[in-house]
Amino acid sequence: MRSLIWLSLGAAVGVVAYRAVQQLRGEPTGGGLNRAANRVAESAAHFAEDVRRAMAAREAELRSALGIEG
C-alpha cells in the first residue's frame, strides 16, 4: 500500500514537472528554455572553435619542432 502511494506521488510530480517544462519551452518571449538552450548551444560552438584553434596551433608547433612540413 505504501509503495502505491509513493508511486502515485512520483507520477504526479513527474506530470507537473513535464507540464512546467512544456509551458516554458512554448513561450516565445520571457526567457524560457529556448533562450537558455540557445545560449548553451552558442557557448558550446565558441568552445569548440577555441579547441579547434588551439589544436591547430599545437599541431603547427609539433610539426615545427619535429621538422615536418605539412
Short mmCIF file of N, CA and C in Angstrom, two decimals, residues 5-66:
data_model
loop_
_atom_site.label_atom_id
_atom_site.label_comp_id
_atom_site.label_asym_id
_atom_site.label_seq_id
_atom_site.Cartn_x
_atom_site.Cartn_y
_atom_site.Cartn_z
N ILE A 5 1.31 4.52 -2.84
CA ILE A 5 1.24 5.96 -2.53
C ILE A 5 2.46 6.68 -3.10
N TRP A 6 3.65 6.10 -2.90
CA TRP A 6 4.87 6.72 -3.41
C TRP A 6 4.88 6.73 -4.94
N LEU A 7 4.39 5.67 -5.54
CA LEU A 7 4.31 5.62 -7.00
C LEU A 7 3.39 6.70 -7.52
N SER A 8 2.25 6.86 -6.89
CA SER A 8 1.29 7.90 -7.31
C SER A 8 1.88 9.29 -7.12
N LEU A 9 2.54 9.51 -6.01
CA LEU A 9 3.16 10.81 -5.75
C LEU A 9 4.25 11.10 -6.78
N GLY A 10 5.07 10.12 -7.09
CA GLY A 10 6.12 10.29 -8.09
C GLY A 10 5.55 10.59 -9.46
N ALA A 11 4.49 9.90 -9.83
CA ALA A 11 3.85 10.16 -11.13
C ALA A 11 3.27 11.56 -11.18
N ALA A 12 2.66 12.00 -10.10
CA ALA A 12 2.08 13.35 -10.06
C ALA A 12 3.17 14.42 -10.18
N VAL A 13 4.27 14.24 -9.47
CA VAL A 13 5.38 15.19 -9.56
C VAL A 13 5.95 15.20 -10.97
N GLY A 14 6.08 14.04 -11.58
CA GLY A 14 6.58 13.96 -12.95
C GLY A 14 5.69 14.68 -13.94
N VAL A 15 4.39 14.52 -13.79
CA VAL A 15 3.44 15.20 -14.69
C VAL A 15 3.52 16.70 -14.52
N VAL A 16 3.58 17.16 -13.28
CA VAL A 16 3.67 18.61 -13.03
C VAL A 16 4.96 19.17 -13.61
N ALA A 17 6.07 18.47 -13.41
CA ALA A 17 7.35 18.94 -13.95
C ALA A 17 7.33 18.95 -15.47
N TYR A 18 6.77 17.91 -16.07
CA TYR A 18 6.70 17.83 -17.53
C TYR A 18 5.88 18.99 -18.10
N ARG A 19 4.75 19.27 -17.48
CA ARG A 19 3.89 20.36 -17.95
C ARG A 19 4.57 21.71 -17.79
N ALA A 20 5.32 21.89 -16.71
CA ALA A 20 6.03 23.16 -16.49
C ALA A 20 7.10 23.35 -17.56
N VAL A 21 7.83 22.29 -17.87
CA VAL A 21 8.86 22.38 -18.90
C VAL A 21 8.24 22.66 -20.26
N GLN A 22 7.16 21.99 -20.58
CA GLN A 22 6.50 22.21 -21.87
C GLN A 22 5.98 23.64 -21.97
N GLN A 23 5.47 24.17 -20.90
CA GLN A 23 4.97 25.54 -20.91
C GLN A 23 6.12 26.53 -21.11
N LEU A 24 7.25 26.31 -20.45
CA LEU A 24 8.40 27.19 -20.63
C LEU A 24 8.97 27.11 -22.04
N ARG A 25 8.99 25.90 -22.60
CA ARG A 25 9.51 25.73 -23.96
C ARG A 25 8.66 26.44 -24.99
N GLY A 26 7.37 26.51 -24.76
CA GLY A 26 6.46 27.09 -25.72
C GLY A 26 6.41 28.61 -25.70
N GLU A 27 6.97 29.23 -24.67
CA GLU A 27 6.91 30.69 -24.57
C GLU A 27 7.87 31.33 -25.56
N PRO A 28 7.35 32.12 -26.49
CA PRO A 28 8.24 32.78 -27.44
C PRO A 28 9.02 33.92 -26.80
N THR A 29 8.51 34.49 -25.72
CA THR A 29 9.21 35.57 -25.02
C THR A 29 9.32 35.21 -23.56
N GLY A 30 10.08 36.00 -22.86
CA GLY A 30 10.16 35.79 -21.42
C GLY A 30 11.33 34.94 -20.97
N GLY A 31 12.23 34.58 -21.85
CA GLY A 31 13.43 33.86 -21.44
C GLY A 31 13.18 32.45 -20.98
N GLY A 32 12.38 31.70 -21.69
CA GLY A 32 12.12 30.32 -21.33
C GLY A 32 13.30 29.42 -21.65
N LEU A 33 13.02 28.16 -21.77
CA LEU A 33 14.07 27.19 -22.04
C LEU A 33 14.70 27.37 -23.41
N ASN A 34 13.94 27.88 -24.38
CA ASN A 34 14.51 28.08 -25.71
C ASN A 34 15.69 29.03 -25.67
N ARG A 35 15.52 30.12 -24.94
CA ARG A 35 16.59 31.11 -24.85
C ARG A 35 17.81 30.52 -24.14
N ALA A 36 17.57 29.79 -23.08
CA ALA A 36 18.66 29.16 -22.34
C ALA A 36 19.36 28.12 -23.20
N ALA A 37 18.60 27.35 -23.96
CA ALA A 37 19.19 26.34 -24.84
C ALA A 37 20.03 27.00 -25.92
N ASN A 38 19.57 28.12 -26.45
CA ASN A 38 20.35 28.84 -27.46
C ASN A 38 21.67 29.34 -26.89
N ARG A 39 21.64 29.84 -25.66
CA ARG A 39 22.88 30.31 -25.02
C ARG A 39 23.86 29.16 -24.83
N VAL A 40 23.35 28.01 -24.42
CA VAL A 40 24.21 26.84 -24.22
C VAL A 40 24.80 26.41 -25.56
N ALA A 41 23.99 26.39 -26.61
CA ALA A 41 24.47 25.99 -27.93
C ALA A 41 25.54 26.95 -28.44
N GLU A 42 25.32 28.25 -28.24
CA GLU A 42 26.33 29.24 -28.66
C GLU A 42 27.62 29.06 -27.88
N SER A 43 27.50 28.82 -26.58
CA SER A 43 28.68 28.60 -25.75
C SER A 43 29.46 27.38 -26.22
N ALA A 44 28.74 26.31 -26.52
CA ALA A 44 29.39 25.09 -27.00
C ALA A 44 30.08 25.33 -28.33
N ALA A 45 29.46 26.11 -29.21
CA ALA A 45 30.06 26.40 -30.51
C ALA A 45 31.33 27.22 -30.33
N HIS A 46 31.30 28.21 -29.44
CA HIS A 46 32.50 29.02 -29.19
C HIS A 46 33.61 28.16 -28.58
N PHE A 47 33.24 27.29 -27.66
CA PHE A 47 34.23 26.41 -27.05
C PHE A 47 34.86 25.50 -28.09
N ALA A 48 34.04 24.91 -28.96
CA ALA A 48 34.56 24.02 -30.00
C ALA A 48 35.50 24.78 -30.93
N GLU A 49 35.16 26.01 -31.27
CA GLU A 49 36.03 26.82 -32.13
C GLU A 49 37.36 27.11 -31.43
N ASP A 50 37.32 27.42 -30.15
CA ASP A 50 38.56 27.65 -29.40
C ASP A 50 39.42 26.40 -29.36
N VAL A 51 38.79 25.25 -29.18
CA VAL A 51 39.54 23.99 -29.15
C VAL A 51 40.18 23.73 -30.50
N ARG A 52 39.43 23.94 -31.59
CA ARG A 52 40.00 23.74 -32.93
C ARG A 52 41.19 24.66 -33.18
N ARG A 53 41.05 25.92 -32.77
CA ARG A 53 42.13 26.88 -32.97
C ARG A 53 43.37 26.47 -32.18
N ALA A 54 43.19 26.09 -30.92
CA ALA A 54 44.31 25.67 -30.08
C ALA A 54 44.94 24.39 -30.61
N MET A 55 44.12 23.48 -31.11
CA MET A 55 44.63 22.23 -31.66
C MET A 55 45.48 22.49 -32.90
N ALA A 56 45.03 23.40 -33.76
CA ALA A 56 45.80 23.72 -34.96
C ALA A 56 47.12 24.39 -34.59
N ALA A 57 47.09 25.26 -33.59
CA ALA A 57 48.33 25.92 -33.16
C ALA A 57 49.30 24.90 -32.58
N ARG A 58 48.80 23.99 -31.77
CA ARG A 58 49.67 22.97 -31.17
C ARG A 58 50.23 22.04 -32.24
N GLU A 59 49.41 21.69 -33.21
CA GLU A 59 49.88 20.83 -34.30
C GLU A 59 50.99 21.53 -35.08
N ALA A 60 50.83 22.82 -35.32
CA ALA A 60 51.87 23.58 -36.02
C ALA A 60 53.16 23.60 -35.20
N GLU A 61 53.04 23.77 -33.88
CA GLU A 61 54.23 23.75 -33.02
C GLU A 61 54.93 22.40 -33.09
N LEU A 62 54.16 21.33 -33.03
CA LEU A 62 54.75 19.99 -33.08
C LEU A 62 55.41 19.72 -34.43
N ARG A 63 54.75 20.11 -35.50
CA ARG A 63 55.33 19.92 -36.83
C ARG A 63 56.64 20.70 -36.96
N SER A 64 56.65 21.91 -36.45
CA SER A 64 57.86 22.73 -36.50
C SER A 64 58.97 22.10 -35.67
N ALA A 65 58.65 21.62 -34.48
CA ALA A 65 59.64 21.01 -33.60
C ALA A 65 60.21 19.73 -34.19
N LEU A 66 59.38 18.99 -34.91
CA LEU A 66 59.82 17.72 -35.50
C LEU A 66 60.38 17.89 -36.90
#
